[in-house]
Amino acid sequence: MGTYFLRRLLLAIPTFIGCTIVVFSIVQLAPGGPLEQQKRQLQAAAAERGGSGGVASEGETTIPPKALEELKRYYGFDKPLHERYLIWLGLWPREIDQYSVTLDSARRVSGGQFLIVKRQAGGLSVYDASNTSTPITTWLVADKKHEDGSPNIYVYKTTFSGILTGDFGRSYQYREPVIELIKERLPVSIQFGVIGFLVAYVVALYLGIQKALEHRSRFDIFSSVGLFALNSMPGWALGAILLMLLATDTFWSLLPLGGMQGTDYESLQIGSKIIERARHFILPVIAYSVGGIASLTMLMKNSLLENLSQDYVRTAFAKGLREKRVIWMHAMRNSIIPLAARAGFVITIFLAGSFIIELVFNIEGIGKLSYMAILSRDYPIVFAFTVIGVSTLLLGNIISDFILALVDPRIRFK
Amino acid sequence: MAQETLVEVRDLKTYFNIEGTWAKAVDGVSFDIYKGEVLGIVGESGSGKSVTALSLMKLIPDPPGRIMGGEIRFKGRDIAQLSYEDMYSIRGREIAMIFQEPMTSLNPVFKVGMQISEVIQTHFKVDRAEADKRAVDMLRQVGIPDPEKRFNEYPHQFSGGMRQRVMIAIALACNPSILIADEPTTALDVTIQAQILELMLDLKQRREEAAIVLITHDLAVVAEMCHRVIVMYGGKIQEVASVQDLFAAPRHPYTRGLMASIPRPATPGSAREPLKAIPGNVPSIMNLPTGCKFCTRCEVKVAQCDTVEPPLAEIVPGHFVRCHLVQPEGGAQ
Ligand SMILES: Nc1ncnc2c1ncn2[C@@H]1O[C@H](COP(=O)(O)OP(=O)(O)OP(=O)(O)O)[C@@H](O)[C@H]1O
Ligand SMILES: [Mg+2]
């Protein structure tokens, strides 16, 4: 059993690499990357400036080619794609502390050190400005020629740091380590996800059982229609409608419009604080859980119905067991097996759901963060979200197997 | 026969509502079960054997099924009229049942031991430890080796024959007055079949008072195990007799047909008799003939058979036949 899960974990590694390669390549090759964004920003700024002078020529790059190359270097786009991927993983040296230099003139770098780059017979080498006899090895030097052939020399240090070492890079937008941004927001997303998940399961279990026990009754038919309608609407769309109905002046202004807490939250008593929190949670949790509820309910209902017609249920009745015990113990214990096994998968649905729901309800979670990051091509955040997503998916599958092994004695993984 | 009657079934009617019409799966069945006897019920598929048995336990799924009429007298009460609430104390305690499918009749997610001690705790005021002790003892009685260990195993760790032994252990755990075994060996291979039947006979010998109702397709099993036999066809009893009478002189054309279809080894010197299957198929219970239920396949039928249902007549004491062509002894034939 233990070895089975160990093997599953090991097998998750190639899957993880495959998934991240695909996402990494697609995102990096897609047009509208950070370079183009920077370009556009500069152009817009130039157009504004030039607007008064009336000499702006639209569509023309106003960034000098040298600056552009420096930007490329800053973002790492001067490297081939596979190198970029390995750097991101942390398996290829990452260039840090880059400084453009001119030959034979001292350059102040981090740590207050002054460096001089000289051209030797073998090529370029770096010296400490105070001692130009022996070259130093802590700093490296490279010459990527400019397009016009003139030298483009810079010094830099290298380090192995990537997601494998826990370094998710810095956000382009926030200029902050991505890991910090995520640390702030993940708990928020998890709160909503877990509560939505639990609500979905509790409601689906209850509804599914009632529907199975009252199969073909009026309640069963009407709830099926309702569930079908809910199922055809994405959670965020329902959320937006509910917001409009219940949280704006247009209809009833009963619930808050979004966020986690009101502005006067800190001044409230503990009881009011809880109520305030709950009021902020109601609509998002509804939006989170509707997607899962419909399918989970039908799964529960069908599973219970199927089990109630099994031979072992007849045996249980033949033993003289009471109906309550037959249903709630014998049939139910078997019926929850498919639901329990789905739990790992459902977790990933909630992660995916967070994307737009957090936006609709203005929740500062990783979903909203990543959505904004995609719009602004903030690659490090997008990739970090990919890592979280893929890991949850893989882990979810393993968790599902694990739960299945727990609840079904027939399953023994080898 | 000076036998004590345990159950009196009178004019039992169990119908199934199939798309608005009532299909008469069991239609006016009357018979007795005596203390200590092994009563066989035979008949082709669909003749109503299982429905009769399930009616005795009030285990007919409703909907679509319902006991429409008749009485099932047992210990001064009429099971047909009892509420489900009252049935709880009879099922598993007074009347127990084992089924055809040992592979699916046990709950796959509970340990075998629990499934036995559960029935003990349901009917007797004993604590868990005592119930478990008795369950282990039952496992031993039904011939499961290493019962203490097997007690903690799940059904999927048992073979089909072993599971049927467990079912027997569950059924006999509360010492019921009647054990109904509905084709207990059909799903098992031949050597295991013999072992299970032997086990049932063995356990029967230790319970003088208890009756067994053995439902089967297999007349050889009947000859081996039973004291009396009921032959069913089309939801009705066609013939009832002691096992000696039935095999010595089967009267109903249907019973004769069943007998002729048993494969027999050829006796040396004589030519091997050809195997004769009853021609035609069992009619659907949705459109049974109005007269004798067997008339569509009967080789000796007369005109009357199509329209008039013959009564179940006692032709010699203890031997009942439902056929126009079979008259009580001494009557014209
Ligand atoms: N739950 C049910 N719903 C509808 N019809 C049923 C149901 N159970 C039994 N029947 C019908 O009742 C009739 C008698 O069935 P029964 O199971 O008693 O036959 P049987 O003699 O036990 O046959 P077998 O040897 O195949 O077990 C059959 O025609 C069957 O289709
Ligand atoms: Mg049957």
PDB file of C-alpha atoms in Angstrom, chain A residues 310-325 329-331 333-334 337 407-412, chain B residues 54 57 59 85 88 91-92 95 97 99 101 104-110 114-115 118-119 122-123 154 156 167 170:
ATOM      1  CA  GLN A 310     -28.565  -4.866  -4.321  1.00  0.00           C
ATOM      2  CA  ASP A 311     -28.829  -8.403  -3.009  1.00  0.00           C
ATOM      3  CA  TYR A 312     -27.053  -7.558   0.228  1.00  0.00           C
ATOM      4  CA  VAL A 313     -29.836  -5.106   1.094  1.00  0.00           C
ATOM      5  CA  ARG A 314     -32.353  -7.922   0.718  1.00  0.00           C
ATOM      6  CA  THR A 315     -30.123 -10.049   2.953  1.00  0.00           C
ATOM      7  CA  ALA A 316     -30.065  -7.278   5.547  1.00  0.00           C
ATOM      8  CA  PHE A 317     -33.862  -7.121   5.554  1.00  0.00           C
ATOM      9  CA  ALA A 318     -34.067 -10.916   5.701  1.00  0.00           C
ATOM     10  CA  LYS A 319     -31.934 -10.768   8.854  1.00  0.00           C
ATOM     11  CA  GLY A 320     -34.628  -8.702  10.521  1.00  0.00           C
ATOM     12  CA  LEU A 321     -32.670  -5.460  10.572  1.00  0.00           C
ATOM     13  CA  ARG A 322     -34.736  -2.307  10.767  1.00  0.00           C
ATOM     14  CA  GLU A 323     -35.187  -0.230   7.665  1.00  0.00           C
ATOM     15  CA  LYS A 324     -33.218   2.645   9.218  1.00  0.00           C
ATOM     16  CA  ARG A 325     -30.231   0.442   9.809  1.00  0.00           C
ATOM     17  CA  MET A 329     -25.702   1.739   7.579  1.00  0.00           C
ATOM     18  CA  HIS A 330     -25.667  -0.965   4.945  1.00  0.00           C
ATOM     19  CA  ALA A 331     -26.706   0.891   1.802  1.00  0.00           C
ATOM     20  CA  ARG A 333     -21.836   2.946   3.613  1.00  0.00           C
ATOM     21  CA  ASN A 334     -21.592   1.570   0.076  1.00  0.00           C
ATOM     22  CA  ILE A 337     -17.791   5.216  -2.008  1.00  0.00           C
ATOM     23  CA  VAL A 407     -13.619   3.448   2.370  1.00  0.00           C
ATOM     24  CA  ASP A 408     -13.656   0.365   0.156  1.00  0.00           C
ATOM     25  CA  PRO A 409     -12.084  -2.751   1.653  1.00  0.00           C
ATOM     26  CA  ARG A 410     -12.055  -4.426  -1.779  1.00  0.00           C
ATOM     27  CA  ILE A 411      -9.529  -1.895  -3.031  1.00  0.00           C
ATOM     28  CA  ARG A 412      -5.983  -2.804  -2.171  1.00  0.00           C
TER      29      ARG A 412
ATOM     30  CA  LEU B  54     -40.206 -14.033  -0.369  1.00  0.00           C
ATOM     31  CA  MET B  57     -40.831 -13.260   4.719  1.00  0.00           C
ATOM     32  CA  LEU B  59     -39.816  -9.347   1.404  1.00  0.00           C
ATOM     33  CA  GLU B  85     -42.861  -3.438  12.197  1.00  0.00           C
ATOM     34  CA  TYR B  88     -38.750  -7.393  12.226  1.00  0.00           C
ATOM     35  CA  ARG B  91     -37.277 -12.208   9.914  1.00  0.00           C
ATOM     36  CA  GLY B  92     -33.947 -13.709  10.781  1.00  0.00           C
ATOM     37  CA  ILE B  95     -37.796 -17.516   9.492  1.00  0.00           C
ATOM     38  CA  MET B  97     -33.466 -17.164   4.262  1.00  0.00           C
ATOM     39  CA  PHE B  99     -30.244 -16.797  -1.516  1.00  0.00           C
ATOM     40  CA  GLU B 101     -26.162 -15.451  -5.240  1.00  0.00           C
ATOM     41  CA  THR B 104     -23.569 -10.469  -3.920  1.00  0.00           C
ATOM     42  CA  SER B 105     -25.653 -11.429  -0.907  1.00  0.00           C
ATOM     43  CA  LEU B 106     -23.126 -10.219   1.647  1.00  0.00           C
ATOM     44  CA  ASN B 107     -22.368  -6.557   2.185  1.00  0.00           C
ATOM     45  CA  PRO B 108     -18.946  -5.967   0.580  1.00  0.00           C
ATOM     46  CA  VAL B 109     -17.806  -3.246   2.994  1.00  0.00           C
ATOM     47  CA  PHE B 110     -18.395  -4.998   6.309  1.00  0.00           C
ATOM     48  CA  MET B 114     -19.846  -8.309  11.958  1.00  0.00           C
ATOM     49  CA  GLN B 115     -22.492  -9.446   9.506  1.00  0.00           C
ATOM     50  CA  GLU B 118     -25.228  -8.168  13.781  1.00  0.00           C
ATOM     51  CA  VAL B 119     -28.147 -10.561  13.407  1.00  0.00           C
ATOM     52  CA  THR B 122     -30.618  -7.683  16.615  1.00  0.00           C
ATOM     53  CA  HIS B 123     -32.626 -10.534  18.062  1.00  0.00           C
ATOM     54  CA  TYR B 154     -14.231  -9.160   4.207  1.00  0.00           C
ATOM     55  CA  HIS B 156     -14.274 -10.575  -1.132  1.00  0.00           C
ATOM     56  CA  MET B 167     -24.886 -16.952   4.597  1.00  0.00           C
ATOM     57  CA  ILE B 170     -26.115 -15.850   9.378  1.00  0.00           C
TER      58      ILE B 170
END
